[in-house]
Every structure is written in C-alpha cells, then in structure tokens.
Tab-separated table of C-alpha atoms and ligand atoms in Angstrom:
chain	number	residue	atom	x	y	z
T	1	UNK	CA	64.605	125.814	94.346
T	2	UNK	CA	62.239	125.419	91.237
T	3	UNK	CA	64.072	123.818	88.956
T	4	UNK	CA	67.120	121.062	88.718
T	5	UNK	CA	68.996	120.169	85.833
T	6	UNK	CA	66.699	117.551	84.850
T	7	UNK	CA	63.620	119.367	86.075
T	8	UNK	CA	65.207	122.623	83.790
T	9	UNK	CA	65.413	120.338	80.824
T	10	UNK	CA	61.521	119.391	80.860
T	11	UNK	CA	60.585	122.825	81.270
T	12	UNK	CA	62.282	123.288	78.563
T	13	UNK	CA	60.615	121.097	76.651
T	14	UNK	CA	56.968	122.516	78.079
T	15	UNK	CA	58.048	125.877	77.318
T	16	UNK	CA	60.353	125.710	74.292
T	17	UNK	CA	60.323	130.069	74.355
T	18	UNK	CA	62.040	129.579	77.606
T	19	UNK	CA	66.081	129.293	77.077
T	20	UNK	CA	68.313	132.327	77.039
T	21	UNK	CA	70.810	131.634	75.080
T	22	UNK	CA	73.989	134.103	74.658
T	23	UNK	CA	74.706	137.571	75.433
T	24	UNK	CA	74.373	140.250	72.796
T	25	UNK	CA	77.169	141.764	71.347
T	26	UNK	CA	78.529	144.547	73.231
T	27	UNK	CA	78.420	147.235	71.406
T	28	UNK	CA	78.683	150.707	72.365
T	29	UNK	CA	75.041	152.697	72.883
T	30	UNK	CA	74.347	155.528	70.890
T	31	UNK	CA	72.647	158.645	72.606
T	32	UNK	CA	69.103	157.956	73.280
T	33	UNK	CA	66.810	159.622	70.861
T	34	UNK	CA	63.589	159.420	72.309
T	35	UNK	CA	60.148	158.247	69.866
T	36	UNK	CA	57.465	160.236	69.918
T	37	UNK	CA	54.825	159.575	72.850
T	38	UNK	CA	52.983	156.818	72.199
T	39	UNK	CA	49.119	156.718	73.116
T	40	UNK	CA	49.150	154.779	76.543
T	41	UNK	CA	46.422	153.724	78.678
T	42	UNK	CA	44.704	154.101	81.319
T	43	UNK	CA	46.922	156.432	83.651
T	44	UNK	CA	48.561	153.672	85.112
T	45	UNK	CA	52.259	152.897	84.873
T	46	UNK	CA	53.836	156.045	85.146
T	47	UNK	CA	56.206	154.923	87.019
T	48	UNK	CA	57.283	150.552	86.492
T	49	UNK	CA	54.874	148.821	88.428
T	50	UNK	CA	56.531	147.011	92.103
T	51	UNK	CA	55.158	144.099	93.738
T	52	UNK	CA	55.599	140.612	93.529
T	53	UNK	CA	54.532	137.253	91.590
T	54	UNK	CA	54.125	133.816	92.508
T	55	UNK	CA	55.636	132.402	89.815
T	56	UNK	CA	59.370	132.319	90.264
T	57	UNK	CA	59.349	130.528	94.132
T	58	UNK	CA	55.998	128.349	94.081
T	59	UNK	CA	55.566	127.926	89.990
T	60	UNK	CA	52.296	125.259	90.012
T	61	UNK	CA	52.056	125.043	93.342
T	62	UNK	CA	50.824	128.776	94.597
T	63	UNK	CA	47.336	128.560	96.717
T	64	UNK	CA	45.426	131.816	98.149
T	65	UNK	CA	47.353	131.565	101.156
T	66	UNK	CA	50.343	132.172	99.502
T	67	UNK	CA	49.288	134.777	97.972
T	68	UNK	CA	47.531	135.778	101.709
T	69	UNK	CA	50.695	135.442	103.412
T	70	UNK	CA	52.609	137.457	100.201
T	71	UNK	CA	50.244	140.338	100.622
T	72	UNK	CA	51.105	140.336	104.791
T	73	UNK	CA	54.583	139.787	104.187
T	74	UNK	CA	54.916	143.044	101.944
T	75	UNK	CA	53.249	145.107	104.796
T	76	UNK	CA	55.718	143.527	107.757
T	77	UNK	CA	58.750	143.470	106.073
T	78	UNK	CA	58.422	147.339	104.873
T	79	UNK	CA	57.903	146.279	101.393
T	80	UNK	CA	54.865	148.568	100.585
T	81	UNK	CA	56.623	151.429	102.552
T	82	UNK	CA	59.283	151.080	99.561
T	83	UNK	CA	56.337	150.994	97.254
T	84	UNK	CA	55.359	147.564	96.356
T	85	UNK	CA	52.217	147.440	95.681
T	86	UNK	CA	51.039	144.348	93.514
T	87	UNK	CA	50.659	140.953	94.658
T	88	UNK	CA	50.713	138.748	91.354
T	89	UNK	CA	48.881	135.187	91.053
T	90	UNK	CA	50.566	133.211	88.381
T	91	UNK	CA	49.481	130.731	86.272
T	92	UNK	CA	47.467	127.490	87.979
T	93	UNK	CA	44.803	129.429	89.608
T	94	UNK	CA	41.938	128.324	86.551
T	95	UNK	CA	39.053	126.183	86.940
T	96	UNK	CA	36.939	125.314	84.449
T	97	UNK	CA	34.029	127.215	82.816
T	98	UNK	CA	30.384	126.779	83.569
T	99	UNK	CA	27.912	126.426	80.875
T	100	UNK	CA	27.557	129.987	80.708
T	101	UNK	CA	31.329	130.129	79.562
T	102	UNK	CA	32.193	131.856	83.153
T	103	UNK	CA	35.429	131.107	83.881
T	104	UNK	CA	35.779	129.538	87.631
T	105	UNK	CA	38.663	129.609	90.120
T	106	UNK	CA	40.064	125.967	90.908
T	107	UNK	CA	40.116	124.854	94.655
T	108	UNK	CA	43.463	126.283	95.463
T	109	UNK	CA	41.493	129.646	95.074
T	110	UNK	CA	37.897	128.928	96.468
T	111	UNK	CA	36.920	132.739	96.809
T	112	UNK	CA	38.724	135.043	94.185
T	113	UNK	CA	36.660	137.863	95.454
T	114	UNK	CA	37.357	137.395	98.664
T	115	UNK	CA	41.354	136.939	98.219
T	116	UNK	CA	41.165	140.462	96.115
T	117	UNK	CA	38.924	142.529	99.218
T	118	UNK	CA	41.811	140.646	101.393
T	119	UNK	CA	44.736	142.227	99.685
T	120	UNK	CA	43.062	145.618	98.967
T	121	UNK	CA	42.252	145.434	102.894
T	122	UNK	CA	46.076	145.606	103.151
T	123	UNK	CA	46.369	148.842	100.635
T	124	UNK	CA	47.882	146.484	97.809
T	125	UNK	CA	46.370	145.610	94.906
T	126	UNK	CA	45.881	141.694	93.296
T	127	UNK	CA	47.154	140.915	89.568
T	128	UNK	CA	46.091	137.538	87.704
T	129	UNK	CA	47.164	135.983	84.776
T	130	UNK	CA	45.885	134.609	81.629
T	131	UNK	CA	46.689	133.451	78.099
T	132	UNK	CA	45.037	134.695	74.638
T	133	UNK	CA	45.092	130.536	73.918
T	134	UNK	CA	42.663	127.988	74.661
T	135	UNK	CA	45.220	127.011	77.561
T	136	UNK	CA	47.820	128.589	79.388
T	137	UNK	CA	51.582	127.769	79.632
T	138	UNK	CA	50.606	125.144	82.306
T	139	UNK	CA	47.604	123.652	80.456
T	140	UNK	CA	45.174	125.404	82.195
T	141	UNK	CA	42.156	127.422	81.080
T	142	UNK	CA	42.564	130.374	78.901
T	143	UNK	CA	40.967	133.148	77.241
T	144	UNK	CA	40.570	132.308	73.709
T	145	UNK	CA	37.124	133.477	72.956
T	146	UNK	CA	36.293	134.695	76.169
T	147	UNK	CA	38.101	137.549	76.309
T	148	UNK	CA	35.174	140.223	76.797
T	149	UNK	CA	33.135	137.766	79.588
T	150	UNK	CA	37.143	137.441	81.177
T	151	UNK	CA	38.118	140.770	81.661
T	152	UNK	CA	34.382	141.708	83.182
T	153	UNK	CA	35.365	138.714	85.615
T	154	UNK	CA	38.438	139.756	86.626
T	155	UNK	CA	37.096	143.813	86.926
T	156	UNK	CA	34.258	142.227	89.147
T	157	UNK	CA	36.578	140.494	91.559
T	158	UNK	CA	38.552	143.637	91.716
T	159	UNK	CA	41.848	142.533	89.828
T	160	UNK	CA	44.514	145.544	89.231
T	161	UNK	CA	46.712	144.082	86.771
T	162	UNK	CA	46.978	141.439	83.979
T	163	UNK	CA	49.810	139.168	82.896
T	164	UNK	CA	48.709	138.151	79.295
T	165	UNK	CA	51.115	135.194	78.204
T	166	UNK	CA	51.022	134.696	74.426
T	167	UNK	CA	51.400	130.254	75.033
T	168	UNK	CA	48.715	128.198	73.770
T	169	UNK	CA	48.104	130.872	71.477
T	170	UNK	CA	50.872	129.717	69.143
T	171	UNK	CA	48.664	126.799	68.450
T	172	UNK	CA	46.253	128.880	66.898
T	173	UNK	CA	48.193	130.649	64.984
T	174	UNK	CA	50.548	127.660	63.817
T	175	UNK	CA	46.731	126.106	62.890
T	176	UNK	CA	45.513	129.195	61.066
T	177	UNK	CA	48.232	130.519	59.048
T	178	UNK	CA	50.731	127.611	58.974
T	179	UNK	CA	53.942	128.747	57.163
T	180	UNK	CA	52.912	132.084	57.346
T	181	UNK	CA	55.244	133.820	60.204
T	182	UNK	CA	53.884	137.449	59.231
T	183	UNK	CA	50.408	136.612	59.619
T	184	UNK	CA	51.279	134.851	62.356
T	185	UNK	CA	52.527	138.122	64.343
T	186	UNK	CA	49.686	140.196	62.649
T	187	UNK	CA	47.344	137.281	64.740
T	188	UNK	CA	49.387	137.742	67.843
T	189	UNK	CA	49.065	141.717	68.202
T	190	UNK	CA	45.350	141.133	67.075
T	191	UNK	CA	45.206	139.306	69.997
T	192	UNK	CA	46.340	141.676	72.227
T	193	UNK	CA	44.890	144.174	70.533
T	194	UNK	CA	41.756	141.945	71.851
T	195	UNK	CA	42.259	142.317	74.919
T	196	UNK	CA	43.460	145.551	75.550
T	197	UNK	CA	39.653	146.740	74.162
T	198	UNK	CA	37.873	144.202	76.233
T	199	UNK	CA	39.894	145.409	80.343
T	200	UNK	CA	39.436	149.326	78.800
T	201	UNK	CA	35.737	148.419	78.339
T	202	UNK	CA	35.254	147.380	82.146
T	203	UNK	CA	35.872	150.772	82.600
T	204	UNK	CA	38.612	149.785	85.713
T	205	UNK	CA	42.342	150.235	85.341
T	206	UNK	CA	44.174	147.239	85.103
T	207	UNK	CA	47.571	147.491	84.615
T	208	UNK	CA	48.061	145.366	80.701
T	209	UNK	CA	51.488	143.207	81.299
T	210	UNK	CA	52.638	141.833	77.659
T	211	UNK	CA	54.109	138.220	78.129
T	212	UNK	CA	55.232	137.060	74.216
T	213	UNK	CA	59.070	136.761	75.438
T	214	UNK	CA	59.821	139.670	72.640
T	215	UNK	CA	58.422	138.243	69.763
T	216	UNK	CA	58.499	140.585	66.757
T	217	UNK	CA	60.074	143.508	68.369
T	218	UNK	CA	57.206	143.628	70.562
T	219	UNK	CA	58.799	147.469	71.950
T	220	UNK	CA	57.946	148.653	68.713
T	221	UNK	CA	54.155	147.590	69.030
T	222	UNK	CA	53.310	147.145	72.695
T	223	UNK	CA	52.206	150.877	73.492
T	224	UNK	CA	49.533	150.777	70.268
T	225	UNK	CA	48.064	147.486	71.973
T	226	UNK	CA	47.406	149.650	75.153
T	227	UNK	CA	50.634	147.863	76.969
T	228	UNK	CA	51.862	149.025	80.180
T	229	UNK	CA	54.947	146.533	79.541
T	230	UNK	CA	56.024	143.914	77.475
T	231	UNK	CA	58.575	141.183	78.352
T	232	UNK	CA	61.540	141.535	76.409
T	233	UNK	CA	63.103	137.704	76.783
T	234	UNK	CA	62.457	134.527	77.666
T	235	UNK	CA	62.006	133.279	81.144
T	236	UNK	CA	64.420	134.414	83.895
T	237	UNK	CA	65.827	131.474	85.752
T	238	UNK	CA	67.444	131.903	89.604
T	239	UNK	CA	71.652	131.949	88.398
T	240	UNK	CA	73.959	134.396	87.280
T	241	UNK	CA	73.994	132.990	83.388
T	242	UNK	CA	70.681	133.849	83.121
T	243	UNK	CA	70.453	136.940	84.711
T	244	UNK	CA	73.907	138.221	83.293
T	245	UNK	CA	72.202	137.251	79.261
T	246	UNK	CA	68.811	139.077	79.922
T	247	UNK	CA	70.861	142.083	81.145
T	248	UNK	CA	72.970	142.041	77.816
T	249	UNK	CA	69.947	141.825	75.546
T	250	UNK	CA	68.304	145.094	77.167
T	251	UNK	CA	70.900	147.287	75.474
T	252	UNK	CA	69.158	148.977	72.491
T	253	UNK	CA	65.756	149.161	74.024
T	254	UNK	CA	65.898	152.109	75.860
T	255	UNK	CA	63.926	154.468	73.822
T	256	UNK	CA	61.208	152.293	73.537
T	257	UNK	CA	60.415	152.560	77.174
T	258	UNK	CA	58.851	155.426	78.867
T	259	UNK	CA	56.232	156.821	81.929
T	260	UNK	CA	52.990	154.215	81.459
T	261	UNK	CA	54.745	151.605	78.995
T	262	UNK	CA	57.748	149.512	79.858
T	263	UNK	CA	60.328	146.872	78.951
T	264	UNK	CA	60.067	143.600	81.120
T	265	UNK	CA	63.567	141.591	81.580
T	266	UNK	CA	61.366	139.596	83.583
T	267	UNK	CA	60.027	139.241	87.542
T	268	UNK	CA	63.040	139.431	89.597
T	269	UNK	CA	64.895	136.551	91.092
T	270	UNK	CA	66.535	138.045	93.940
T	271	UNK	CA	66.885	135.617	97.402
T	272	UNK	CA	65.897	132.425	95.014
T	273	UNK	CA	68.502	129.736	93.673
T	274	UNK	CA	68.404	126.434	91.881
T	275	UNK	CA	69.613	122.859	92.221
T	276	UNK	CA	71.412	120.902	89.735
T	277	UNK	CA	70.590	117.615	90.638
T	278	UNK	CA	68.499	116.059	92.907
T	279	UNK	CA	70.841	115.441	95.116
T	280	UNK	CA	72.674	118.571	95.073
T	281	UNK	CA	72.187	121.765	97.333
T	282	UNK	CA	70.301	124.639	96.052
T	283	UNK	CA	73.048	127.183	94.840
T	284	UNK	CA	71.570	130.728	95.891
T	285	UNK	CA	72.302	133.456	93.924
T	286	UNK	CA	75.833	135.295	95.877
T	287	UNK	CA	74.988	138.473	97.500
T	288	UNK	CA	76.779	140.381	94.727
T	289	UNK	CA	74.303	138.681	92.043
T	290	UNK	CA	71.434	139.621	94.493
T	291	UNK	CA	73.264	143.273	94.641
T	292	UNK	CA	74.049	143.618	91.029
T	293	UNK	CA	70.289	141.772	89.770
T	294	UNK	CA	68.302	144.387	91.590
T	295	UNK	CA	70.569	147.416	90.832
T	296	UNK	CA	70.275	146.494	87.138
T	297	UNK	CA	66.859	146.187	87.019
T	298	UNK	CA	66.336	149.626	88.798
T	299	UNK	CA	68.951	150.647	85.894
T	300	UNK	CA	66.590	149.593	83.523
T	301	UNK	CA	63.510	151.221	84.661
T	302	UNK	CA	61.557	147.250	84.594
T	303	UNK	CA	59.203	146.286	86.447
T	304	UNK	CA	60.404	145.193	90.613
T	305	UNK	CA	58.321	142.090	90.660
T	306	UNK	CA	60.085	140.021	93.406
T	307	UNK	CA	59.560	136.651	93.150
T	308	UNK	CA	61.181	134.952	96.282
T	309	UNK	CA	59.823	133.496	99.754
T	310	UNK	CA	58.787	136.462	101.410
T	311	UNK	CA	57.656	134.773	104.608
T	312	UNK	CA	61.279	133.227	104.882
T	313	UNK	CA	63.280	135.788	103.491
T	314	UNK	CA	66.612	136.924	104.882
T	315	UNK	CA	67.671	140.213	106.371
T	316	UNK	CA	69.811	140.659	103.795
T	317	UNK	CA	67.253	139.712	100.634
T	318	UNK	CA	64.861	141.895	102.235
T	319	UNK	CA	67.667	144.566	102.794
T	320	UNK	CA	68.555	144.524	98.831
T	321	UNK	CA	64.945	144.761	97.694
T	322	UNK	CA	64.226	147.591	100.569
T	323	UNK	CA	66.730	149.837	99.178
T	324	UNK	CA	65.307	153.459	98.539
T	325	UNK	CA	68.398	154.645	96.750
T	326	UNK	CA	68.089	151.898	94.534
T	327	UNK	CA	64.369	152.201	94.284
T	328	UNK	CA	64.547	155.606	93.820
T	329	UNK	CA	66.810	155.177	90.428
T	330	UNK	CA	63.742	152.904	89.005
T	331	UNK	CA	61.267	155.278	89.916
T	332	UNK	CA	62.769	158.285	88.338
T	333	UNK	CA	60.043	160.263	87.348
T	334	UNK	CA	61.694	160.712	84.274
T	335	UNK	CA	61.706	157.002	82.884
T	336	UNK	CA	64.941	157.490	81.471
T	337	UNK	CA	66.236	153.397	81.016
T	338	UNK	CA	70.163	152.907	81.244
T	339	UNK	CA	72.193	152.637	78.704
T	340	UNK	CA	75.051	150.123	78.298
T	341	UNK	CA	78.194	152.861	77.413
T	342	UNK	CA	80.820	150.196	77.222
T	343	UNK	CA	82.468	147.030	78.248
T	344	UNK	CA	86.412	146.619	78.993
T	345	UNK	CA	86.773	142.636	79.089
T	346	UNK	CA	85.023	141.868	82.145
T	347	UNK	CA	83.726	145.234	82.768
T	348	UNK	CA	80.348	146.725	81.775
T	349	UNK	CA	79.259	150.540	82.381
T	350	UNK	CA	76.054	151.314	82.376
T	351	UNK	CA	74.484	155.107	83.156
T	352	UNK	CA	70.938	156.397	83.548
T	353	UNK	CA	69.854	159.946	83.036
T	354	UNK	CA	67.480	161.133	86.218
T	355	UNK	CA	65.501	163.841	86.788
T	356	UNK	CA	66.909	167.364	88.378
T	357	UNK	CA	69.940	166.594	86.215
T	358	UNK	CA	70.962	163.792	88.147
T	359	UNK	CA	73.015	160.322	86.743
T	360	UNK	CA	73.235	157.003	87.923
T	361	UNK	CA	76.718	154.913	86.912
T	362	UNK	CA	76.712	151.115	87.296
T	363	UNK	CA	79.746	149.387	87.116
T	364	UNK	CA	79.818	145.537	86.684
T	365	UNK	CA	82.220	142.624	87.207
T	366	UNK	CA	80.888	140.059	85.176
T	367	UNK	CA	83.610	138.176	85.540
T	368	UNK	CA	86.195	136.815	88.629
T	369	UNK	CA	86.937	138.668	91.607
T	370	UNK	CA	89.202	141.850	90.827
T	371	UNK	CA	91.133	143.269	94.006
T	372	UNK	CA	94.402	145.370	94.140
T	373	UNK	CA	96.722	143.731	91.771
T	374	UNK	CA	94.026	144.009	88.665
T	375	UNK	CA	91.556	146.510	90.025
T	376	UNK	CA	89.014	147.845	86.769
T	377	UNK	CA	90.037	151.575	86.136
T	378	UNK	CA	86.801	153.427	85.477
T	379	UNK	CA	86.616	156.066	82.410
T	380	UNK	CA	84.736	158.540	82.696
T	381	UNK	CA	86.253	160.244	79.536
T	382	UNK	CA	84.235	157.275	77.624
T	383	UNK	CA	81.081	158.667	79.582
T	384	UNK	CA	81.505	162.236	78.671
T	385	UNK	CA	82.210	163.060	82.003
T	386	UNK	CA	85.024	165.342	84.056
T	387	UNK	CA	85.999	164.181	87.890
T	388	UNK	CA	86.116	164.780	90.136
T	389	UNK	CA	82.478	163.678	90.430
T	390	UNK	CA	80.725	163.885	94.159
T	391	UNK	CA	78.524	161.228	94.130
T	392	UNK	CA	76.472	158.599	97.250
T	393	UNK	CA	77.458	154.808	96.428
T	394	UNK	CA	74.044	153.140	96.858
T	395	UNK	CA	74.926	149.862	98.482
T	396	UNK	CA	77.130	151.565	101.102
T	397	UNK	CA	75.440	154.556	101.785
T	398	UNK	CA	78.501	156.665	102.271
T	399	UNK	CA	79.962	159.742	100.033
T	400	UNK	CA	82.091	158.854	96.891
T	401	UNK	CA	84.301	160.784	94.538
T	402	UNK	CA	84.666	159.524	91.271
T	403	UNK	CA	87.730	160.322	89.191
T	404	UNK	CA	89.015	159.358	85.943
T	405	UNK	CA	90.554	156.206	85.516
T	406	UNK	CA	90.204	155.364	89.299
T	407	UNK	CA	90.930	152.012	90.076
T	408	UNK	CA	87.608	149.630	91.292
T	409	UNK	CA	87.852	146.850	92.716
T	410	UNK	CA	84.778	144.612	92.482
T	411	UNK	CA	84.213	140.831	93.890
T	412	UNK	CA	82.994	138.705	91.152
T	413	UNK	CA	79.947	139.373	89.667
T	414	UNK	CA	79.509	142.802	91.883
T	415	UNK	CA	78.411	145.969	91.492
T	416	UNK	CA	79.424	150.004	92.420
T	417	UNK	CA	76.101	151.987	91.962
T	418	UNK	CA	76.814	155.616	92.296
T	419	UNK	CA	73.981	158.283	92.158
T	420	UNK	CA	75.921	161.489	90.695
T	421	UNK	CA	73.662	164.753	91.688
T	422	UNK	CA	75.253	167.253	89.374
T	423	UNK	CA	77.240	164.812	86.865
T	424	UNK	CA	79.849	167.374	84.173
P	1	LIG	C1	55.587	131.309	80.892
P	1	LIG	C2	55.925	132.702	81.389
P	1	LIG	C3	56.338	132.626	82.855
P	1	LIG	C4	55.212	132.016	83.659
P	1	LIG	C5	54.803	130.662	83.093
P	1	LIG	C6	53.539	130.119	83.743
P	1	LIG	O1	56.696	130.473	80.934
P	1	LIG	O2	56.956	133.267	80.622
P	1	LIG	O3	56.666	133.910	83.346
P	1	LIG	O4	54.113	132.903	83.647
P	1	LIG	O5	54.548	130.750	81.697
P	1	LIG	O6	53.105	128.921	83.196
C-alpha cells in the first residue's frame, strides 16, 4: 500500500528514527507498582483517545476530502457508535506563512475552518499535526518560533488534538549543542514544554500527542510536559515484523501509563498491507494479524487511531475495529496497561487488570500455525490463577472455561482474548 521495498528503504533514509529493529528480551513482568499521579492536563484523555489518522493509508497525499469522507465514514460504518471520535490530518497539510508569521493551509486544505465546523457537524472532533522544527518530517512548515501565534491558530479553527513530531527539530538541537546528547534532550522537553504552555494558554482542550519515537524515556517525562501520550517507538509499518517488535518493546511501560496520559505503540495498521516490489501484490496483513494487532493494542491501553481506507474497508476490517468487547478492554476505566507474564517459545501471555475485578488474558502465536498435534498448553499457575476460570472469548463471542494447562490451538500469528469477570 504505502510503501515497497525500495520505497521502505528511502523512507528510511527521510526518516532515519523510523526502523524497528528487534524484539526485546522477554523477560518476565514484575507486578505493576503504580507512580504517583502525575499532574495531567486539561481533563482530556481519561480514557486513550479513538479515531483515526491519515497518515498510515494516504501518507503525502491526504486532501480535505479525505479527511471529509474519513469523518462520514466513521458515522456510517458505526465507528463513532464504538467511540471514535478524532479524525487526524497528518503531516502535508502546511502552507506557507504570511508576513505576519500566520501560518496558512496549502491548497489541498483551502478552508481549515470550514473542514473543522464539517467534522464537528458530524459530532467528531479534527486533530492536526505539527513539528517543534523549522520543518516537519515531510519538509513542510513547522512551528519553530511560532509556537504561541500556532496554537491560537489551530484553537481558532477549532482543532481538538495535536500530534507534535519532534523531526526537524533535531537540526536545532544537533546545531545548538553539537556533541552534547544531554542538552540535547534537555532542548527537546523544553520544546515541548513550549508547547504544552502555548495550547493551555488558548484556553481550549486539545488533546497534546508526543511524537519523539521514545527518545530519552520519554514515559518518564511526558506527563510533566502536559502529555496526553507519547509514542513509545518508531514508526509502525503495515506487516507482522513490525507490529510483532513494537508489541515486544511495550513490556516494562505499564506503570507509566494511566487515565489522561498514555503510551503510543503507534496509529494502528489494521486492514492496510505493503508491497515488496513494484511489481508485487500488496501483502495485507492475515486476519489473525488484524485480530491479534487490535486486541494488543486494546491490551495496552494505546491510543485506537485506525489508519486504513475507511471508505473501502471490508466487513471484516470494520468488524475487528467495531468490536465492543475488545474496545471495552482499552477503555477500562481503570487504565490498567497489560503486562507481558511470559513467553513459552512461540507463545506470549499477556493479562490486564480491569475494573470490578475483572482480567483480560491474551494469548499469542507468534509463530507457525499450532493445531492438535502441538497445541500451546496455557498456565495459569504462571498467572497466579486457579481454573476453572468462566470467562467470554472476545473474537467469538461465546462462553469459555479456562483450565490449567489446557491445550490452545492458535493459527499462526493468532490470538485467544478472554475477558475473565471474577479471575482467582
Ligand atoms: C514521522 C511520524 C509519522 C508521521 C510522519 C509524517 O515519521 O513518526 O507518524 O507523522 O512523520 O511525516
């Protein structure tokens, strides 16, 4: 879809932050011991924010009827009945600045006003996106030095949410403190830091989305820079590898995630695929990696951004991403992320605490298919737990019982997704 092989390769080169490279260690999770509560903004975020960005299906190419036709899309398809709610322009929606230093929308967005009364006609709201550089990741206009005179823009055109990529920022800071890595970060969260001061000072909430791919632990910081989330990684790409790596590197950052401030693996990918050549057919990501993508994410309390073709979706895509049992596990009131409790060779199990006492238990075939003769055997002696456990398997709908050291068997790259109400 966005990318082939070659394509990938020079967006690596544009974005050198971009590449995911292995999977963490698996390691066992300790218990989560919670931080204390840090000081978050603005009331919004208590639960992750749903909705949906341009950038992962149209990347440079996104006009205001896209994002027209996104915004109608997530009323007909019974998107915002499952709680979507933000409709996301991406980078390459900049103009250039009149002499006043007013930022202006280029012609693939004559009227940003007008596109943000269009969306909020629909009960949605509209996010944009920005960089704390001179130019953003695609070399268009930025912030740098405009913060205060940006943010009043966006709160007059009625924007609900901010995606603040770090990018051509790293030229400033390579220029101002060259060799100097700590000032460096000390720069960066100045930067945000910036920002955050300048969309509180419109006085309107906009949702504060951290994009700095985890530099410098940014969990540790995000929530004193008035972030609702914080990407975690690099950027996502549409195939298992990737998706598979970013879930991996989310173990460990549970505690740092909470009601109003969030880790971001990243806009989902779910219905999109890639090519790997020009002449080769996009590969879509299997059903299972749709399943298992979505599920995880939920697990992990992120944000739901979807980022496919909504107007050409499939019943099934649409199916997966309209799930209120796995909705419901993101949402938790509670803001509880999983954690990763242990991996058997090709077998991860993840659990989530929910609210009322409840449990969620995701179990994952990263690996080939699995069937009778080598089914997994689930413990739930490694979880702490006692079966029989009554539980509802998400993706079927129907009435489980888990037991210990039942045998699973899971397609490749699949997932069982069991809601436990009263886990012992
Ligand atoms: C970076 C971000 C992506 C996207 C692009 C836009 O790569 O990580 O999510 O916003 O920039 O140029």
């Amino acid at each position: 879809m966005r990318f082939s092989a070659p394509l990938a390769l020079a967006f690596l080169a544009l974005y050198p932050f971009a590449a995911i490279s292995q999977a963490a260690p698996k390691v066992p999770q300790k218990p989560v011991q919670k931080p204390a509560p840090p000081q978050v903004a603005q009331g919004v975020a208590q639960t992750p924010p749903m909705g949906w960005n341009s950038w992962n299906f149209f990347g440079h190419n996104v006009t205001d009827k896209d994002i027209r036709n996104a915004a109608d899309q997530m009323v007909a398809t019974g998107m915002k009945d499952a709680g979507y709610v933000y409709v996301n322009i991406d980078d390459t929606w900049e103009g250039d600045r009149d002499a006043s230093g007013v930022l202006h929308s280029n012609s693939k967005f004559p009227d940003m006003k007008a596109l943000a009364d269009y969306v909020h006609s629909k009960g949605l709201k509209l996010g944009i996106y920005s960089s704390p550089g001179a130019l953003t990741c695609a070399h268009f206009a930025a912030s740098l030095d405009h913060e205060v005179q940006d943010a009043q823009l966006y709160a007059s055109w009625g924007i609900d949410y901010l995606k603040y990529d770090l990018c051509g920022y790293r030229l400033v800071m390579n220029a101002q403190a060259p060799n100097d890595k700590a000032a460096q970060m000390r720069m960066m969260v100045a930067a945000y830091d910036k920002m955050d001061k300048a969309l509180k000072a419109t006085g309107r909430p906009i949702f504060y989305s951290l994009c700095q791919y985890g530099w410098d632990a940014v969990w540790e910081w995000g929530p004193s820079v008035g972030a609702n989330s914080w990407r975690t990684t690099g950027d996502i790409g549409p195939n298992w590898q990737s998706i598979y790596s970013i879930l991996n590197s989310q173990a460990g950052l549970a505690k740092y995630a909470g009601p109003g401030h969030w880790n971001d693996p990243d806009m989902l990918e779910v219905g999109n695929g890639q090519s790997s050549g020009p002449n080769n057919p996009i590969r879509y990501l299997t059903s299972a990696e749709n399943r298992t993508h979505f599920a995880m994410w939920a697990m992990l309390a992120a944000p739901l951004l979807a980022g496919n073709d909504l107007p050409n979706m499939t019943p099934e895509v649409r199916a997966i991403l309209t799930n209120r049992d796995v909705i419901a596990i993101d949402q938790d009131r509670l803001g509880h992320q999983a954690t990763r409790d242990y991996s058997d060779g090709e077998l991860d199990v993840w659990t989530r605490h929910l609210s009322g006492g409840a449990m969620a238990i995701a179990v994952i075939n990263a690996g080939s298919d699995r069937y009778s003769s080598h089914p997994f055997h689930l413990s739930l002696a490694k979880l702490g737990l006692h079966g029989p456990l009554k539980g509802k398997d998400l993706w079927t709908g129907k009435d489980i019982a888990l037991t210990d050291n039942m045998p699973i068997e899971l397609a490749s790259h699949d997932i069982l997704l069991v809601r436990i109400a009263a886990p012992k």
